PDB file of C-alpha atoms and ligand atoms in Angstrom:
ATOM      1  CA  MET A  22       0.000   0.000   0.000  1.00  0.00           C
ATOM      2  CA  ASP A  23       1.094   3.567  -0.653  1.00  0.00           C
ATOM      3  CA  TRP A  24       3.129   4.971   2.273  1.00  0.00           C
ATOM      4  CA  GLY A  25       0.902   8.011   2.761  1.00  0.00           C
ATOM      5  CA  LYS A  26      -2.297   5.993   2.783  1.00  0.00           C
ATOM      6  CA  GLN A  27      -0.868   3.438   5.207  1.00  0.00           C
ATOM      7  CA  ASN A  28       0.362   6.258   7.435  1.00  0.00           C
ATOM      8  CA  ARG A  29      -3.097   7.797   7.512  1.00  0.00           C
ATOM      9  CA  ILE A  30      -4.754   4.460   8.274  1.00  0.00           C
ATOM     10  CA  ASP A  31      -2.237   3.783  11.063  1.00  0.00           C
ATOM     11  CA  ARG A  32      -3.138   7.092  12.663  1.00  0.00           C
ATOM     12  CA  ILE A  33      -6.751   5.890  12.911  1.00  0.00           C
ATOM     13  CA  ILE A  34      -6.445   2.116  13.425  1.00  0.00           C
ATOM     14  CA  LYS A  35      -3.843   1.935  16.164  1.00  0.00           C
ATOM     15  CA  PRO A  36      -1.063  -0.489  15.128  1.00  0.00           C
ATOM     16  CA  ASP A  37      -0.432  -1.694  18.709  1.00  0.00           C
ATOM     17  CA  THR A  38      -3.958  -3.091  19.109  1.00  0.00           C
ATOM     18  CA  GLY A  39      -5.222  -3.133  15.523  1.00  0.00           C
ATOM     19  CA  LYS A  40      -8.344  -1.387  16.837  1.00  0.00           C
ATOM     20  CA  THR A  41      -9.982   2.039  16.732  1.00  0.00           C
ATOM     21  CA  VAL A  42     -12.414   4.220  18.640  1.00  0.00           C
ATOM     22  CA  MET A  43     -13.836   6.633  16.094  1.00  0.00           C
ATOM     23  CA  LEU A  44     -15.935   9.438  17.549  1.00  0.00           C
ATOM     24  CA  ALA A  45     -18.807  10.266  15.175  1.00  0.00           C
ATOM     25  CA  VAL A  46     -20.216  13.786  15.464  1.00  0.00           C
ATOM     26  CA  ASP A  47     -21.312  14.244  11.858  1.00  0.00           C
ATOM     27  CA  HIS A  48     -25.043  13.958  12.641  1.00  0.00           C
ATOM     28  CA  GLY A  49     -25.741  17.615  11.831  1.00  0.00           C
ATOM     29  CA  TYR A  50     -25.228  16.942   8.131  1.00  0.00           C
ATOM     30  CA  PHE A  51     -28.798  15.633   7.939  1.00  0.00           C
ATOM     31  CA  MET A  52     -30.271  16.174  11.446  1.00  0.00           C
ATOM     32  CA  GLY A  53     -29.142  19.728  12.203  1.00  0.00           C
ATOM     33  CA  PRO A  54     -28.449  20.522  15.877  1.00  0.00           C
ATOM     34  CA  THR A  55     -28.671  16.973  17.210  1.00  0.00           C
ATOM     35  CA  THR A  56     -29.265  16.584  20.950  1.00  0.00           C
ATOM     36  CA  GLY A  57     -25.909  16.776  22.669  1.00  0.00           C
ATOM     37  CA  LEU A  58     -24.174  18.511  19.775  1.00  0.00           C
ATOM     38  CA  GLU A  59     -25.892  21.904  19.895  1.00  0.00           C
ATOM     39  CA  LYS A  60     -22.544  23.372  20.933  1.00  0.00           C
ATOM     40  CA  LEU A  61     -20.363  20.865  19.187  1.00  0.00           C
ATOM     41  CA  ASP A  62     -17.051  22.203  20.499  1.00  0.00           C
ATOM     42  CA  ALA A  63     -18.173  22.028  24.123  1.00  0.00           C
ATOM     43  CA  ALA A  64     -19.381  18.444  23.624  1.00  0.00           C
ATOM     44  CA  VAL A  65     -16.371  17.208  21.703  1.00  0.00           C
ATOM     45  CA  ASN A  66     -13.328  18.880  23.255  1.00  0.00           C
ATOM     46  CA  PRO A  67     -13.378  16.847  26.513  1.00  0.00           C
ATOM     47  CA  LEU A  68     -13.690  13.627  24.471  1.00  0.00           C
ATOM     48  CA  LEU A  69     -10.771  14.216  22.108  1.00  0.00           C
ATOM     49  CA  PRO A  70      -8.066  12.696  24.359  1.00  0.00           C
ATOM     50  CA  TYR A  71      -9.924   9.373  24.221  1.00  0.00           C
ATOM     51  CA  ALA A  72     -10.817   9.242  20.510  1.00  0.00           C
ATOM     52  CA  ASP A  73      -8.596   7.824  17.762  1.00  0.00           C
ATOM     53  CA  THR A  74     -10.276   9.946  15.090  1.00  0.00           C
ATOM     54  CA  LEU A  75     -13.032  12.523  14.887  1.00  0.00           C
ATOM     55  CA  MET A  76     -15.677  12.008  12.200  1.00  0.00           C
ATOM     56  CA  LEU A  77     -17.470  15.183  11.156  1.00  0.00           C
ATOM     57  CA  THR A  78     -18.321  17.507   8.273  1.00  0.00           C
ATOM     58  CA  ARG A  79     -16.079  20.239   6.931  1.00  0.00           C
ATOM     59  CA  GLY A  80     -18.427  22.925   8.269  1.00  0.00           C
ATOM     60  CA  ALA A  81     -18.298  21.519  11.780  1.00  0.00           C
ATOM     61  CA  LEU A  82     -14.534  21.125  11.551  1.00  0.00           C
ATOM     62  CA  ARG A  83     -13.925  24.702  10.430  1.00  0.00           C
ATOM     63  CA  ASN A  84     -16.404  26.276  12.829  1.00  0.00           C
ATOM     64  CA  TYR A  85     -15.965  24.244  15.988  1.00  0.00           C
ATOM     65  CA  ILE A  86     -12.556  22.567  16.107  1.00  0.00           C
ATOM     66  CA  ASP A  87      -9.270  24.307  16.879  1.00  0.00           C
ATOM     67  CA  PRO A  88      -6.784  23.677  14.032  1.00  0.00           C
ATOM     68  CA  GLY A  89      -4.076  23.067  16.646  1.00  0.00           C
ATOM     69  CA  VAL A  90      -5.820  19.933  17.894  1.00  0.00           C
ATOM     70  CA  ASP A  91      -3.878  16.686  17.503  1.00  0.00           C
ATOM     71  CA  ILE A  92      -6.432  14.209  16.199  1.00  0.00           C
ATOM     72  CA  PRO A  93      -6.838  12.563  12.789  1.00  0.00           C
ATOM     73  CA  ILE A  94      -9.933  13.743  10.957  1.00  0.00           C
ATOM     74  CA  THR A  95     -12.397  11.462   9.193  1.00  0.00           C
ATOM     75  CA  LEU A  96     -14.267  13.878   6.989  1.00  0.00           C
ATOM     76  CA  ARG A  97     -17.836  13.156   5.932  1.00  0.00           C
ATOM     77  CA  VAL A  98     -18.072  13.970   2.240  1.00  0.00           C
ATOM     78  CA  SER A  99     -21.612  12.756   1.506  1.00  0.00           C
ATOM     79  CA  GLY A 100     -25.014  14.260   2.170  1.00  0.00           C
ATOM     80  CA  GLY A 101     -27.593  16.248   0.256  1.00  0.00           C
ATOM     81  CA  THR A 102     -30.821  15.294   2.000  1.00  0.00           C
ATOM     82  CA  SER A 103     -32.285  15.974   5.433  1.00  0.00           C
ATOM     83  CA  ILE A 104     -34.304  14.142   8.020  1.00  0.00           C
ATOM     84  CA  LEU A 105     -37.296  16.348   7.047  1.00  0.00           C
ATOM     85  CA  ASN A 106     -37.566  14.717   3.657  1.00  0.00           C
ATOM     86  CA  GLN A 107     -38.062  11.039   4.370  1.00  0.00           C
ATOM     87  CA  GLU A 108     -38.770  10.299   0.709  1.00  0.00           C
ATOM     88  CA  ALA A 109     -35.441  11.679  -0.419  1.00  0.00           C
ATOM     89  CA  LEU A 110     -33.451  10.731   2.653  1.00  0.00           C
ATOM     90  CA  LEU A 111     -31.833   7.775   0.970  1.00  0.00           C
ATOM     91  CA  HIS A 112     -30.275   9.729  -1.880  1.00  0.00           C
ATOM     92  CA  GLU A 113     -26.941  11.168  -0.885  1.00  0.00           C
ATOM     93  CA  GLY A 114     -24.308  12.672  -3.149  1.00  0.00           C
ATOM     94  CA  ALA A 115     -20.864  14.199  -2.733  1.00  0.00           C
ATOM     95  CA  THR A 116     -20.817  17.317  -0.539  1.00  0.00           C
ATOM     96  CA  CYS A 117     -17.095  18.016  -0.364  1.00  0.00           C
ATOM     97  CA  SER A 118     -14.258  17.740  -2.886  1.00  0.00           C
ATOM     98  CA  ILE A 119     -11.120  15.745  -2.235  1.00  0.00           C
ATOM     99  CA  GLU A 120      -9.227  18.991  -2.797  1.00  0.00           C
ATOM    100  CA  ASP A 121     -10.974  20.533   0.204  1.00  0.00           C
ATOM    101  CA  ALA A 122     -10.479  17.339   2.221  1.00  0.00           C
ATOM    102  CA  ILE A 123      -6.737  17.674   1.566  1.00  0.00           C
ATOM    103  CA  ARG A 124      -6.872  21.375   2.493  1.00  0.00           C
ATOM    104  CA  LEU A 125      -8.418  20.271   5.809  1.00  0.00           C
ATOM    105  CA  ASN A 126      -5.682  17.664   6.302  1.00  0.00           C
ATOM    106  CA  ALA A 127      -8.250  14.840   6.433  1.00  0.00           C
ATOM    107  CA  SER A 128      -6.832  11.429   7.278  1.00  0.00           C
ATOM    108  CA  CYS A 129      -9.865   9.645   5.817  1.00  0.00           C
ATOM    109  CA  VAL A 130     -13.053  10.519   3.934  1.00  0.00           C
ATOM    110  CA  ALA A 131     -16.452   8.982   4.719  1.00  0.00           C
ATOM    111  CA  PHE A 132     -19.296   8.429   2.270  1.00  0.00           C
ATOM    112  CA  SER A 133     -22.674   6.700   2.700  1.00  0.00           C
ATOM    113  CA  ILE A 134     -23.819   4.173   0.145  1.00  0.00           C
ATOM    114  CA  LEU A 135     -27.498   3.327   0.284  1.00  0.00           C
ATOM    115  CA  VAL A 136     -27.680  -0.264  -0.800  1.00  0.00           C
ATOM    116  CA  GLY A 137     -31.248  -1.377  -1.410  1.00  0.00           C
ATOM    117  CA  ALA A 138     -32.643   2.154  -1.628  1.00  0.00           C
ATOM    118  CA  ASP A 139     -34.252   3.561  -4.759  1.00  0.00           C
ATOM    119  CA  TYR A 140     -31.171   5.608  -5.556  1.00  0.00           C
ATOM    120  CA  GLU A 141     -28.529   3.044  -4.675  1.00  0.00           C
ATOM    121  CA  ARG A 142     -26.905   3.341  -8.115  1.00  0.00           C
ATOM    122  CA  ASP A 143     -26.257   7.081  -7.685  1.00  0.00           C
ATOM    123  CA  THR A 144     -24.667   6.631  -4.278  1.00  0.00           C
ATOM    124  CA  ILE A 145     -22.555   3.666  -5.324  1.00  0.00           C
ATOM    125  CA  LEU A 146     -21.238   5.305  -8.504  1.00  0.00           C
ATOM    126  CA  THR A 147     -20.522   8.610  -6.760  1.00  0.00           C
ATOM    127  CA  PHE A 148     -18.647   6.766  -4.030  1.00  0.00           C
ATOM    128  CA  ALA A 149     -16.586   5.024  -6.718  1.00  0.00           C
ATOM    129  CA  GLU A 150     -15.572   8.465  -8.033  1.00  0.00           C
ATOM    130  CA  ILE A 151     -14.686   9.618  -4.520  1.00  0.00           C
ATOM    131  CA  ILE A 152     -12.542   6.501  -4.056  1.00  0.00           C
ATOM    132  CA  ASP A 153     -10.697   7.196  -7.329  1.00  0.00           C
ATOM    133  CA  GLU A 154     -10.000  10.783  -6.323  1.00  0.00           C
ATOM    134  CA  ALA A 155      -9.024   9.926  -2.739  1.00  0.00           C
ATOM    135  CA  GLN A 156      -6.834   7.057  -3.914  1.00  0.00           C
ATOM    136  CA  ALA A 157      -4.870   9.431  -6.151  1.00  0.00           C
ATOM    137  CA  TYR A 158      -3.731  11.297  -3.028  1.00  0.00           C
ATOM    138  CA  GLY A 159      -3.343   8.351  -0.682  1.00  0.00           C
ATOM    139  CA  ILE A 160      -6.427   9.200   1.339  1.00  0.00           C
ATOM    140  CA  PRO A 161      -8.317   6.197   2.766  1.00  0.00           C
ATOM    141  CA  THR A 162     -12.081   5.916   2.430  1.00  0.00           C
ATOM    142  CA  LEU A 163     -14.674   4.862   4.987  1.00  0.00           C
ATOM    143  CA  CYS A 164     -17.837   3.392   3.485  1.00  0.00           C
ATOM    144  CA  VAL A 165     -20.920   3.961   5.627  1.00  0.00           C
ATOM    145  CA  THR A 166     -23.500   1.321   4.852  1.00  0.00           C
ATOM    146  CA  ALA A 167     -27.055   2.305   5.680  1.00  0.00           C
ATOM    147  CA  VAL A 168     -30.333   0.525   5.438  1.00  0.00           C
ATOM    148  CA  GLY A 169     -32.631   0.754   2.446  1.00  0.00           C
ATOM    149  CA  ARG A 170     -36.324   1.122   3.099  1.00  0.00           C
ATOM    150  CA  ASP A 171     -37.229  -2.369   2.001  1.00  0.00           C
ATOM    151  CA  MET A 172     -34.184  -4.126   3.346  1.00  0.00           C
ATOM    152  CA  VAL A 173     -34.295  -6.070   6.577  1.00  0.00           C
ATOM    153  CA  ARG A 174     -31.498  -4.990   8.901  1.00  0.00           C
ATOM    154  CA  ASP A 175     -29.917  -8.399   9.372  1.00  0.00           C
ATOM    155  CA  ALA A 176     -26.542 -10.063   8.909  1.00  0.00           C
ATOM    156  CA  ARG A 177     -27.359 -11.012   5.316  1.00  0.00           C
ATOM    157  CA  TYR A 178     -28.069  -7.400   4.363  1.00  0.00           C
ATOM    158  CA  MET A 179     -25.115  -5.990   6.308  1.00  0.00           C
ATOM    159  CA  ALA A 180     -22.791  -8.584   4.773  1.00  0.00           C
ATOM    160  CA  LEU A 181     -24.062  -7.713   1.300  1.00  0.00           C
ATOM    161  CA  ALA A 182     -23.707  -3.947   1.779  1.00  0.00           C
ATOM    162  CA  SER A 183     -20.325  -4.253   3.507  1.00  0.00           C
ATOM    163  CA  ARG A 184     -18.847  -6.578   0.904  1.00  0.00           C
ATOM    164  CA  LEU A 185     -20.169  -4.325  -1.833  1.00  0.00           C
ATOM    165  CA  GLY A 186     -18.400  -1.335  -0.258  1.00  0.00           C
ATOM    166  CA  ALA A 187     -15.151  -3.278   0.010  1.00  0.00           C
ATOM    167  CA  GLU A 188     -15.393  -4.451  -3.599  1.00  0.00           C
ATOM    168  CA  LEU A 189     -15.836  -0.831  -4.673  1.00  0.00           C
ATOM    169  CA  GLY A 190     -12.487  -0.122  -3.018  1.00  0.00           C
ATOM    170  CA  ALA A 191     -13.322   1.235   0.437  1.00  0.00           C
ATOM    171  CA  ASP A 192     -10.606   0.821   3.062  1.00  0.00           C
ATOM    172  CA  ILE A 193     -12.868   0.620   6.121  1.00  0.00           C
ATOM    173  CA  ILE A 194     -16.548  -0.314   6.382  1.00  0.00           C
ATOM    174  CA  LYS A 195     -18.916   1.192   8.903  1.00  0.00           C
ATOM    175  CA  THR A 196     -22.088  -0.744   9.501  1.00  0.00           C
ATOM    176  CA  TYR A 197     -24.526  -1.673  12.264  1.00  0.00           C
ATOM    177  CA  TYR A 198     -24.183  -4.515  14.709  1.00  0.00           C
ATOM    178  CA  VAL A 199     -26.658  -7.341  14.150  1.00  0.00           C
ATOM    179  CA  ASP A 200     -26.961 -10.910  15.386  1.00  0.00           C
ATOM    180  CA  GLY A 201     -24.664 -13.200  13.446  1.00  0.00           C
ATOM    181  CA  PHE A 202     -22.189 -10.371  12.857  1.00  0.00           C
ATOM    182  CA  GLU A 203     -19.418 -12.888  12.046  1.00  0.00           C
ATOM    183  CA  LYS A 204     -21.147 -13.299   8.689  1.00  0.00           C
ATOM    184  CA  VAL A 205     -20.393  -9.622   8.001  1.00  0.00           C
ATOM    185  CA  THR A 206     -16.751  -9.574   9.156  1.00  0.00           C
ATOM    186  CA  GLU A 207     -15.817 -12.955   7.715  1.00  0.00           C
ATOM    187  CA  SER A 208     -17.011 -12.078   4.227  1.00  0.00           C
ATOM    188  CA  CYS A 209     -15.549  -8.556   4.198  1.00  0.00           C
ATOM    189  CA  PRO A 210     -11.881  -8.249   3.176  1.00  0.00           C
ATOM    190  CA  VAL A 211     -11.331  -4.871   4.857  1.00  0.00           C
ATOM    191  CA  PRO A 212     -11.742  -3.786   8.519  1.00  0.00           C
ATOM    192  CA  VAL A 213     -15.272  -3.291   9.833  1.00  0.00           C
ATOM    193  CA  VAL A 214     -16.400  -0.844  12.526  1.00  0.00           C
ATOM    194  CA  ILE A 215     -19.877  -0.471  13.975  1.00  0.00           C
ATOM    195  CA  ALA A 216     -22.016   2.623  14.427  1.00  0.00           C
ATOM    196  CA  GLY A 217     -23.689   2.968  17.791  1.00  0.00           C
ATOM    197  CA  GLY A 218     -27.169   3.885  16.584  1.00  0.00           C
ATOM    198  CA  LYS A 219     -29.804   5.504  18.787  1.00  0.00           C
ATOM    199  CA  LYS A 220     -28.986   6.079  22.460  1.00  0.00           C
ATOM    200  CA  ILE A 221     -29.472   2.964  24.583  1.00  0.00           C
ATOM    201  CA  PRO A 222     -28.477   2.323  28.211  1.00  0.00           C
ATOM    202  CA  GLU A 223     -24.704   2.517  28.716  1.00  0.00           C
ATOM    203  CA  ARG A 224     -24.346  -1.111  29.687  1.00  0.00           C
ATOM    204  CA  ASP A 225     -26.212  -2.225  26.548  1.00  0.00           C
ATOM    205  CA  ALA A 226     -24.020  -0.043  24.341  1.00  0.00           C
ATOM    206  CA  LEU A 227     -20.905  -1.553  25.935  1.00  0.00           C
ATOM    207  CA  GLN A 228     -22.345  -5.019  25.393  1.00  0.00           C
ATOM    208  CA  MET A 229     -22.946  -4.201  21.726  1.00  0.00           C
ATOM    209  CA  ALA A 230     -19.359  -3.015  21.344  1.00  0.00           C
ATOM    210  CA  ARG A 231     -18.072  -6.166  23.091  1.00  0.00           C
ATOM    211  CA  ASN A 232     -20.203  -8.396  20.854  1.00  0.00           C
ATOM    212  CA  ALA A 233     -18.990  -6.603  17.732  1.00  0.00           C
ATOM    213  CA  ILE A 234     -15.316  -6.903  18.677  1.00  0.00           C
ATOM    214  CA  ASP A 235     -15.784 -10.570  19.580  1.00  0.00           C
ATOM    215  CA  ALA A 236     -17.382 -11.093  16.175  1.00  0.00           C
ATOM    216  CA  GLY A 237     -14.407  -9.592  14.357  1.00  0.00           C
ATOM    217  CA  ALA A 238     -15.059  -5.831  14.197  1.00  0.00           C
ATOM    218  CA  ILE A 239     -11.957  -3.702  14.675  1.00  0.00           C
ATOM    219  CA  GLY A 240     -13.747  -0.976  16.578  1.00  0.00           C
ATOM    220  CA  VAL A 241     -16.584   1.459  16.736  1.00  0.00           C
ATOM    221  CA  ASP A 242     -17.533   4.672  14.995  1.00  0.00           C
ATOM    222  CA  MET A 243     -19.872   5.742  17.760  1.00  0.00           C
ATOM    223  CA  GLY A 244     -21.736   8.973  18.330  1.00  0.00           C
ATOM    224  CA  ARG A 245     -24.972   9.239  20.302  1.00  0.00           C
ATOM    225  CA  ASN A 246     -24.164   6.485  22.772  1.00  0.00           C
ATOM    226  CA  ILE A 247     -21.149   8.547  23.763  1.00  0.00           C
ATOM    227  CA  PHE A 248     -22.130  12.200  23.487  1.00  0.00           C
ATOM    228  CA  GLN A 249     -25.701  11.617  24.734  1.00  0.00           C
ATOM    229  CA  SER A 250     -24.499   9.521  27.687  1.00  0.00           C
ATOM    230  CA  GLU A 251     -25.153  10.855  31.174  1.00  0.00           C
ATOM    231  CA  ASP A 252     -21.339  11.114  31.357  1.00  0.00           C
ATOM    232  CA  PRO A 253     -19.764  11.211  27.877  1.00  0.00           C
ATOM    233  CA  VAL A 254     -16.147  11.299  29.125  1.00  0.00           C
ATOM    234  CA  ALA A 255     -16.691   8.258  31.356  1.00  0.00           C
ATOM    235  CA  MET A 256     -18.507   6.478  28.535  1.00  0.00           C
ATOM    236  CA  ILE A 257     -15.825   6.964  25.904  1.00  0.00           C
ATOM    237  CA  GLN A 258     -13.230   5.647  28.350  1.00  0.00           C
ATOM    238  CA  ALA A 259     -15.377   2.576  28.957  1.00  0.00           C
ATOM    239  CA  VAL A 260     -15.821   2.033  25.208  1.00  0.00           C
ATOM    240  CA  ARG A 261     -12.070   2.402  24.789  1.00  0.00           C
ATOM    241  CA  ALA A 262     -11.470  -0.258  27.431  1.00  0.00           C
ATOM    242  CA  VAL A 263     -13.660  -2.695  25.486  1.00  0.00           C
ATOM    243  CA  VAL A 264     -12.121  -1.892  22.113  1.00  0.00           C
ATOM    244  CA  HIS A 265      -8.429  -1.535  22.964  1.00  0.00           C
ATOM    245  CA  ASP A 266      -7.959  -3.345  26.271  1.00  0.00           C
ATOM    246  CA  GLY A 267     -10.233  -6.361  25.867  1.00  0.00           C
ATOM    247  CA  ALA A 268     -12.345  -5.346  28.859  1.00  0.00           C
ATOM    248  CA  SER A 269     -15.430  -7.407  29.616  1.00  0.00           C
ATOM    249  CA  VAL A 270     -18.791  -5.642  29.801  1.00  0.00           C
ATOM    250  CA  ASP A 271     -18.690  -5.862  33.616  1.00  0.00           C
ATOM    251  CA  GLU A 272     -15.206  -4.335  33.729  1.00  0.00           C
ATOM    252  CA  ALA A 273     -16.097  -1.590  31.285  1.00  0.00           C
ATOM    253  CA  TYR A 274     -19.331  -0.743  33.062  1.00  0.00           C
ATOM    254  CA  GLU A 275     -17.514  -0.652  36.376  1.00  0.00           C
ATOM    255  CA  LEU A 276     -15.018   1.751  34.802  1.00  0.00           C
ATOM    256  CA  PHE A 277     -17.906   3.887  33.528  1.00  0.00           C
ATOM    257  CA  GLU A 278     -19.473   4.010  36.988  1.00  0.00           C
ATOM    258  CA  SER A 279     -16.184   4.803  38.733  1.00  0.00           C
ATOM    259  CA  ARG A 280     -15.164   7.542  36.281  1.00  0.00           C
ATOM    260  CA  LYS A 281     -18.662   8.961  36.511  1.00  0.00           C
ATOM    261  CA  ALA A 282     -18.497   8.967  40.293  1.00  0.00           C
ATOM    262  CA  ALA A 283     -15.068  10.608  40.179  1.00  0.00           C
ATOM    263  CA  VAL A 284     -16.505  13.812  38.726  1.00  0.00           C
TER     264      VAL A 284
HETATM  265  C1  LIG B  28     -24.865   8.403   9.875  1.00  0.00           C
HETATM  266  C2  LIG B  28     -23.518   8.266  10.486  1.00  0.00           C
HETATM  267  C3  LIG B  28     -23.372   8.649  11.903  1.00  0.00           C
HETATM  268  O1  LIG B  28     -22.108   9.185  12.099  1.00  0.00           O
HETATM  269  C4  LIG B  28     -23.526   7.403  12.653  1.00  0.00           C
HETATM  270  O2  LIG B  28     -24.790   6.941  12.652  1.00  0.00           O
HETATM  271  C5  LIG B  28     -22.744   7.275  13.960  1.00  0.00           C
HETATM  272  O3  LIG B  28     -23.375   7.746  14.959  1.00  0.00           O
HETATM  273  P1  LIG B  28     -24.284   6.924  15.967  1.00  0.00           P
HETATM  274  O4  LIG B  28     -23.349   6.089  16.785  1.00  0.00           O
HETATM  275  O5  LIG B  28     -24.933   8.026  16.736  1.00  0.00           O
HETATM  276  O6  LIG B  28     -25.222   6.065  15.177  1.00  0.00           O
HETATM  277  O7  LIG B  28     -22.582   7.842   9.895  1.00  0.00           O
HETATM  278  O8  LIG B  28     -24.918   7.730   8.689  1.00  0.00           O
END
């Protein structure tokens, strides 16, 4: 692999553990001021020491994050529809050029493909163009696989969407944890991370992360279950313990409770 691309990947997927805790705060690109991210800088700054990369849009990066911060950026470069337009929601396109991603010193670019949705072809072909452009500059790509309206969110669908993203040329796949997740990781030739999804109790989110790692995921790209936690700093440390240190759910939850109590 090209030196620059490998260097960027190694900044995100830590070579000592082969794992990553990606902090996703890109929700505003289709949901606006998401609960917990109204003041994105205030929410994110205390979490940065515990995240291996920050996933967000270029507007959030420029407006909320200090350029002096030492964290690799995973830049979301897809969008184009909002949560208000459910009909069109599954029809994303490119929202940022690779030139601007380079200007922002992005270590990775993220794009959603909408396998099974009406407009899957548009999203898949646009992502292929993004991969070509990113590849030319040694920038890795993260493929976000989402759920089409008529697709059942199960291991068969996630395996299909994830493998499709890898065959397009993505370097990392982001998908959702489902029962039988081994089917997804074992049939995907590139690393897989899971999104957290809607906020659930902390212990359940830690269990989901544990299950995903045990099933072959190399980490999480988690947002709401961290920044909407009753104690986001304690939660990201607990998630980190699961991902990087092999902590059990009991150990991680105990860590969460103790760090929470320490405040
Ligand atoms: C949307 C995304 C979000 O970043 C993603 O869903 C991660 O956040 P959460 O853990 O809150 O689900 O990629 O497509």
